[in-house]
PDB file of C-alpha atoms in Angstrom:
ATOM      1  CA  UNK A  26       5.663 -11.697  -6.747  1.00 70.00           C
ATOM      2  CA  UNK A  27       7.041 -10.125  -9.407  1.00 87.00           C
ATOM      3  CA  UNK A  28       5.116  -6.916  -9.491  1.00 95.00           C
ATOM      4  CA  UNK A  29       4.119  -5.083  -6.155  1.00 98.00           C
ATOM      5  CA  UNK A  30       1.736  -2.235  -7.000  1.00 99.00           C
ATOM      6  CA  UNK A  31       0.717   0.489  -3.761  1.00 99.00           C
ATOM      7  CA  UNK A  32      -1.895   2.279  -3.105  1.00 98.00           C
ATOM      8  CA  UNK A  33      -1.904   5.952  -1.931  1.00 96.00           C
ATOM      9  CA  UNK A  34      -3.123   4.965   1.388  1.00 96.00           C
ATOM     10  CA  UNK A  35       0.070   2.755   2.553  1.00 98.00           C
ATOM     11  CA  UNK A  36       2.728   4.848   1.158  1.00 97.00           C
ATOM     12  CA  UNK A  37       1.458   7.621   2.848  1.00 94.00           C
ATOM     13  CA  UNK A  38       1.443   6.179   6.052  1.00 96.00           C
ATOM     14  CA  UNK A  39       4.415   4.700   6.072  1.00 98.00           C
ATOM     15  CA  UNK A  40       5.977   7.896   5.021  1.00 96.00           C
ATOM     16  CA  UNK A  41       4.442  10.011   7.813  1.00 94.00           C
ATOM     17  CA  UNK A  42       6.258   7.648  10.297  1.00 96.00           C
ATOM     18  CA  UNK A  43       9.640   7.697   8.234  1.00 96.00           C
ATOM     19  CA  UNK A  44       9.280   3.555   7.440  1.00 98.00           C
ATOM     20  CA  UNK A  45       8.799   4.106   3.439  1.00 98.00           C
ATOM     21  CA  UNK A  46      12.081   2.175   3.189  1.00 98.00           C
ATOM     22  CA  UNK A  47      10.539  -0.923   4.567  1.00 99.00           C
ATOM     23  CA  UNK A  48       8.580  -1.572   1.183  1.00 99.00           C
ATOM     24  CA  UNK A  49      12.245  -1.424  -0.837  1.00 98.00           C
ATOM     25  CA  UNK A  50      13.585  -3.714   1.800  1.00 98.00           C
ATOM     26  CA  UNK A  51      10.783  -6.208   1.271  1.00 98.00           C
ATOM     27  CA  UNK A  52       9.890  -5.933  -2.491  1.00 98.00           C
ATOM     28  CA  UNK A  53      12.952  -3.890  -4.015  1.00 97.00           C
ATOM     29  CA  UNK A  54      10.861  -2.042  -6.376  1.00 97.00           C
ATOM     30  CA  UNK A  55       7.304  -0.953  -6.011  1.00 99.00           C
ATOM     31  CA  UNK A  56       5.022   0.309  -8.650  1.00 98.00           C
ATOM     32  CA  UNK A  57       2.239   2.780  -8.685  1.00 98.00           C
ATOM     33  CA  UNK A  58       0.217   4.444 -11.022  1.00 98.00           C
ATOM     34  CA  UNK A  59       0.048   7.945 -12.461  1.00 98.00           C
ATOM     35  CA  UNK A  60      -3.248   8.526 -10.696  1.00 97.00           C
ATOM     36  CA  UNK A  61      -1.918   7.461  -7.505  1.00 97.00           C
ATOM     37  CA  UNK A  62       1.134   9.313  -7.923  1.00 97.00           C
ATOM     38  CA  UNK A  63      -0.870  12.277  -8.576  1.00 95.00           C
ATOM     39  CA  UNK A  64      -2.959  11.434  -5.225  1.00 94.00           C
ATOM     40  CA  UNK A  65       0.091  11.037  -3.099  1.00 94.00           C
ATOM     41  CA  UNK A  66       2.180  14.545  -4.221  1.00 93.00           C
ATOM     42  CA  UNK A  67      -1.508  16.566  -3.911  1.00 87.00           C
ATOM     43  CA  UNK A  68      -0.989  19.167  -1.474  1.00 69.00           C
ATOM     44  CA  UNK A  69      -3.239  17.774   1.356  1.00 73.00           C
ATOM     45  CA  UNK A  70      -0.948  15.100   2.083  1.00 63.00           C
ATOM     46  CA  UNK A  71       2.110  17.451   2.816  1.00 76.00           C
ATOM     47  CA  UNK A  72       3.496  15.076   5.501  1.00 76.00           C
ATOM     48  CA  UNK A  73       3.649  12.067   3.175  1.00 79.00           C
ATOM     49  CA  UNK A  74       4.667  13.210   0.188  1.00 91.00           C
ATOM     50  CA  UNK A  75       8.557  13.760   0.051  1.00 92.00           C
ATOM     51  CA  UNK A  76       9.703  10.230   0.708  1.00 96.00           C
ATOM     52  CA  UNK A  77       7.308   9.402  -2.290  1.00 96.00           C
ATOM     53  CA  UNK A  78       8.913  12.186  -4.241  1.00 96.00           C
ATOM     54  CA  UNK A  79      12.251  10.783  -3.237  1.00 96.00           C
ATOM     55  CA  UNK A  80      11.519   7.207  -4.065  1.00 98.00           C
ATOM     56  CA  UNK A  81      10.384   7.992  -7.433  1.00 98.00           C
ATOM     57  CA  UNK A  82      13.190  10.061  -8.226  1.00 98.00           C
ATOM     58  CA  UNK A  83      16.011   7.607  -7.095  1.00 98.00           C
ATOM     59  CA  UNK A  84      13.938   4.825  -9.265  1.00 98.00           C
ATOM     60  CA  UNK A  85      12.745   2.164  -6.656  1.00 98.00           C
ATOM     61  CA  UNK A  86       9.385   3.239  -6.856  1.00 99.00           C
ATOM     62  CA  UNK A  87       8.166   3.445 -10.478  1.00 98.00           C
ATOM     63  CA  UNK A  88       5.232   5.278 -12.100  1.00 98.00           C
ATOM     64  CA  UNK A  89       3.215   3.761 -14.684  1.00 98.00           C
ATOM     65  CA  UNK A  90       0.608   5.427 -16.903  1.00 97.00           C
ATOM     66  CA  UNK A  91      -2.855   3.531 -16.897  1.00 97.00           C
ATOM     67  CA  UNK A  92      -5.232   3.994 -19.475  1.00 95.00           C
ATOM     68  CA  UNK A  93      -8.430   2.218 -18.375  1.00 94.00           C
ATOM     69  CA  UNK A  94     -10.449   2.772 -21.323  1.00 93.00           C
ATOM     70  CA  UNK A  95     -13.869   1.791 -20.434  1.00 92.00           C
ATOM     71  CA  UNK A  96     -13.075  -0.216 -17.947  1.00 94.00           C
ATOM     72  CA  UNK A  97     -14.896   0.626 -14.307  1.00 93.00           C
ATOM     73  CA  UNK A  98     -14.941  -0.866 -11.366  1.00 95.00           C
ATOM     74  CA  UNK A  99     -17.981  -2.906 -10.139  1.00 94.00           C
ATOM     75  CA  UNK A 100     -18.065  -0.993  -6.340  1.00 93.00           C
ATOM     76  CA  UNK A 101     -19.047   2.321  -7.034  1.00 93.00           C
ATOM     77  CA  UNK A 102     -16.968   3.043  -3.582  1.00 96.00           C
ATOM     78  CA  UNK A 103     -13.594   2.369  -5.173  1.00 98.00           C
ATOM     79  CA  UNK A 104     -11.639   5.569  -5.820  1.00 97.00           C
ATOM     80  CA  UNK A 105      -9.793   6.333  -8.666  1.00 96.00           C
ATOM     81  CA  UNK A 106      -6.464   5.592  -7.567  1.00 97.00           C
ATOM     82  CA  UNK A 107      -7.383   2.281  -6.031  1.00 98.00           C
ATOM     83  CA  UNK A 108      -9.368   1.619  -9.688  1.00 98.00           C
ATOM     84  CA  UNK A 109      -6.232   2.105 -11.359  1.00 98.00           C
ATOM     85  CA  UNK A 110      -3.994   0.005  -9.178  1.00 98.00           C
ATOM     86  CA  UNK A 111      -6.582  -2.827  -9.963  1.00 98.00           C
ATOM     87  CA  UNK A 112      -6.746  -2.255 -13.467  1.00 98.00           C
ATOM     88  CA  UNK A 113      -2.912  -2.871 -13.640  1.00 97.00           C
ATOM     89  CA  UNK A 114      -2.965  -5.710 -11.336  1.00 97.00           C
ATOM     90  CA  UNK A 115      -5.480  -7.262 -13.864  1.00 97.00           C
ATOM     91  CA  UNK A 116      -2.599  -7.620 -16.511  1.00 94.00           C
ATOM     92  CA  UNK A 117      -0.711 -10.003 -14.635  1.00 92.00           C
ATOM     93  CA  UNK A 118      -3.031 -11.253 -11.828  1.00 88.00           C
ATOM     94  CA  UNK A 119      -0.558 -14.157 -11.252  1.00 91.00           C
ATOM     95  CA  UNK A 120       2.081 -12.806 -10.389  1.00 93.00           C
ATOM     96  CA  UNK A 121       1.099  -9.418  -8.471  1.00 97.00           C
ATOM     97  CA  UNK A 122       0.713  -8.262  -4.931  1.00 98.00           C
ATOM     98  CA  UNK A 123      -1.504  -5.017  -4.456  1.00 98.00           C
ATOM     99  CA  UNK A 124      -0.829  -3.047  -1.216  1.00 99.00           C
ATOM    100  CA  UNK A 125      -4.178  -1.646  -0.275  1.00 99.00           C
ATOM    101  CA  UNK A 126      -6.096  -0.544   3.005  1.00 97.00           C
ATOM    102  CA  UNK A 127      -9.333   0.831   1.728  1.00 96.00           C
ATOM    103  CA  UNK A 128     -12.076  -1.978   2.099  1.00 96.00           C
ATOM    104  CA  UNK A 129     -14.068  -0.944  -1.013  1.00 97.00           C
ATOM    105  CA  UNK A 130     -10.779  -1.776  -3.047  1.00 98.00           C
ATOM    106  CA  UNK A 131      -9.488  -4.634  -1.375  1.00 98.00           C
ATOM    107  CA  UNK A 132     -13.018  -6.325  -2.171  1.00 98.00           C
ATOM    108  CA  UNK A 133     -13.008  -5.371  -5.433  1.00 98.00           C
ATOM    109  CA  UNK A 134      -9.354  -6.866  -5.747  1.00 98.00           C
ATOM    110  CA  UNK A 135     -10.407 -10.135  -4.204  1.00 97.00           C
ATOM    111  CA  UNK A 136     -13.642 -10.056  -6.400  1.00 97.00           C
ATOM    112  CA  UNK A 137     -10.922 -10.075  -9.521  1.00 97.00           C
ATOM    113  CA  UNK A 138      -9.080 -13.004  -7.611  1.00 97.00           C
ATOM    114  CA  UNK A 139      -5.940 -10.645  -7.018  1.00 98.00           C
ATOM    115  CA  UNK A 140      -3.509 -11.017  -4.068  1.00 98.00           C
ATOM    116  CA  UNK A 141      -3.819  -8.225  -1.690  1.00 98.00           C
ATOM    117  CA  UNK A 142      -2.358  -6.694   1.697  1.00 98.00           C
ATOM    118  CA  UNK A 143      -2.793  -3.888   3.690  1.00 98.00           C
ATOM    119  CA  UNK A 144      -0.110  -1.836   5.352  1.00 98.00           C
ATOM    120  CA  UNK A 145      -0.750  -3.503   8.741  1.00 98.00           C
ATOM    121  CA  UNK A 146       0.648  -7.022   7.098  1.00 98.00           C
ATOM    122  CA  UNK A 147       3.854  -5.090   5.863  1.00 99.00           C
ATOM    123  CA  UNK A 148       4.431  -3.965   9.339  1.00 99.00           C
ATOM    124  CA  UNK A 149       3.658  -7.729  10.133  1.00 98.00           C
ATOM    125  CA  UNK A 150       6.070  -8.917   7.146  1.00 98.00           C
ATOM    126  CA  UNK A 151       9.292  -6.643   8.270  1.00 99.00           C
ATOM    127  CA  UNK A 152       8.551  -7.803  12.036  1.00 98.00           C
ATOM    128  CA  UNK A 153       9.043 -11.705  11.102  1.00 98.00           C
ATOM    129  CA  UNK A 154      11.952 -10.830   9.122  1.00 98.00           C
ATOM    130  CA  UNK A 155      13.696  -8.719  11.700  1.00 98.00           C
ATOM    131  CA  UNK A 156      13.481  -5.581   9.814  1.00 98.00           C
ATOM    132  CA  UNK A 157      11.744  -3.851  12.941  1.00 98.00           C
ATOM    133  CA  UNK A 158      11.932  -4.398  16.601  1.00 98.00           C
ATOM    134  CA  UNK A 159       7.970  -4.183  17.176  1.00 98.00           C
ATOM    135  CA  UNK A 160       5.225  -4.383  14.918  1.00 98.00           C
ATOM    136  CA  UNK A 161       2.931  -2.827  17.587  1.00 98.00           C
ATOM    137  CA  UNK A 162       4.770   0.198  18.390  1.00 98.00           C
ATOM    138  CA  UNK A 163       4.857   1.111  14.407  1.00 98.00           C
ATOM    139  CA  UNK A 164       1.096   0.186  14.085  1.00 98.00           C
ATOM    140  CA  UNK A 165       0.240   2.677  16.662  1.00 97.00           C
ATOM    141  CA  UNK A 166       2.605   5.420  15.929  1.00 97.00           C
ATOM    142  CA  UNK A 167       0.485   5.206  12.174  1.00 97.00           C
ATOM    143  CA  UNK A 168      -2.492   5.500  14.107  1.00 96.00           C
ATOM    144  CA  UNK A 169      -1.171   8.048  15.936  1.00 96.00           C
ATOM    145  CA  UNK A 170      -0.032  10.137  12.963  1.00 94.00           C
ATOM    146  CA  UNK A 171      -3.681  10.141  11.379  1.00 93.00           C
ATOM    147  CA  UNK A 172      -3.695   6.935   9.691  1.00 95.00           C
ATOM    148  CA  UNK A 173      -6.754   5.002  10.597  1.00 94.00           C
ATOM    149  CA  UNK A 174      -6.324   0.933  11.066  1.00 96.00           C
ATOM    150  CA  UNK A 175      -8.905  -1.033  13.277  1.00 94.00           C
ATOM    151  CA  UNK A 176      -8.117  -2.367  16.196  1.00 96.00           C
ATOM    152  CA  UNK A 177      -8.985  -6.087  15.154  1.00 96.00           C
ATOM    153  CA  UNK A 178      -6.701  -5.699  11.934  1.00 96.00           C
ATOM    154  CA  UNK A 179      -3.797  -4.863  14.465  1.00 97.00           C
ATOM    155  CA  UNK A 180      -5.049  -7.637  16.905  1.00 97.00           C
ATOM    156  CA  UNK A 181      -4.983 -10.200  14.091  1.00 97.00           C
ATOM    157  CA  UNK A 182      -2.026  -9.153  12.982  1.00 98.00           C
ATOM    158  CA  UNK A 183      -0.110  -9.001  16.557  1.00 98.00           C
ATOM    159  CA  UNK A 184      -1.331 -12.636  17.004  1.00 98.00           C
ATOM    160  CA  UNK A 185      -0.063 -13.579  13.629  1.00 97.00           C
ATOM    161  CA  UNK A 186       3.697 -12.381  14.443  1.00 98.00           C
ATOM    162  CA  UNK A 187       3.197 -13.528  17.989  1.00 96.00           C
ATOM    163  CA  UNK A 188       3.445  -9.878  19.802  1.00 96.00           C
ATOM    164  CA  UNK A 189       0.562 -10.870  21.781  1.00 91.00           C
TER     165      UNK A 189
END
């Protein structure tokens, strides 16, 4: 994929467990929209924002201003950040990967035939490439840091990479 767009949730989750750099190692460069940047750097996400801010300042996370015009997602459950990421991905759908965990956002992305994975899949890829020793440990660490990942999602990823 030539363009990797991350939503706020996966960025915050990886930041909280001090593993944001996995995105850089796996994808080299990541893009976020200005809406997602604002969401991550909001004071509600104190524990996750410093690594993201540093990644923006060093340039491996790029911020793109998105003007959606009159375009709106079909699903009313899609928030502003997800909507901006999907809108951006639709500009070059065949060469874009979305990293997004929210179910409504993922459903909207699939509706538009966009490639989408969640943060659990990112952890699985990192394990397959030998970047981490245990996907299970990191996924549990994310959950303990307050990030929701469903048990069934964890089980699917761990089975796919042979950890269970």
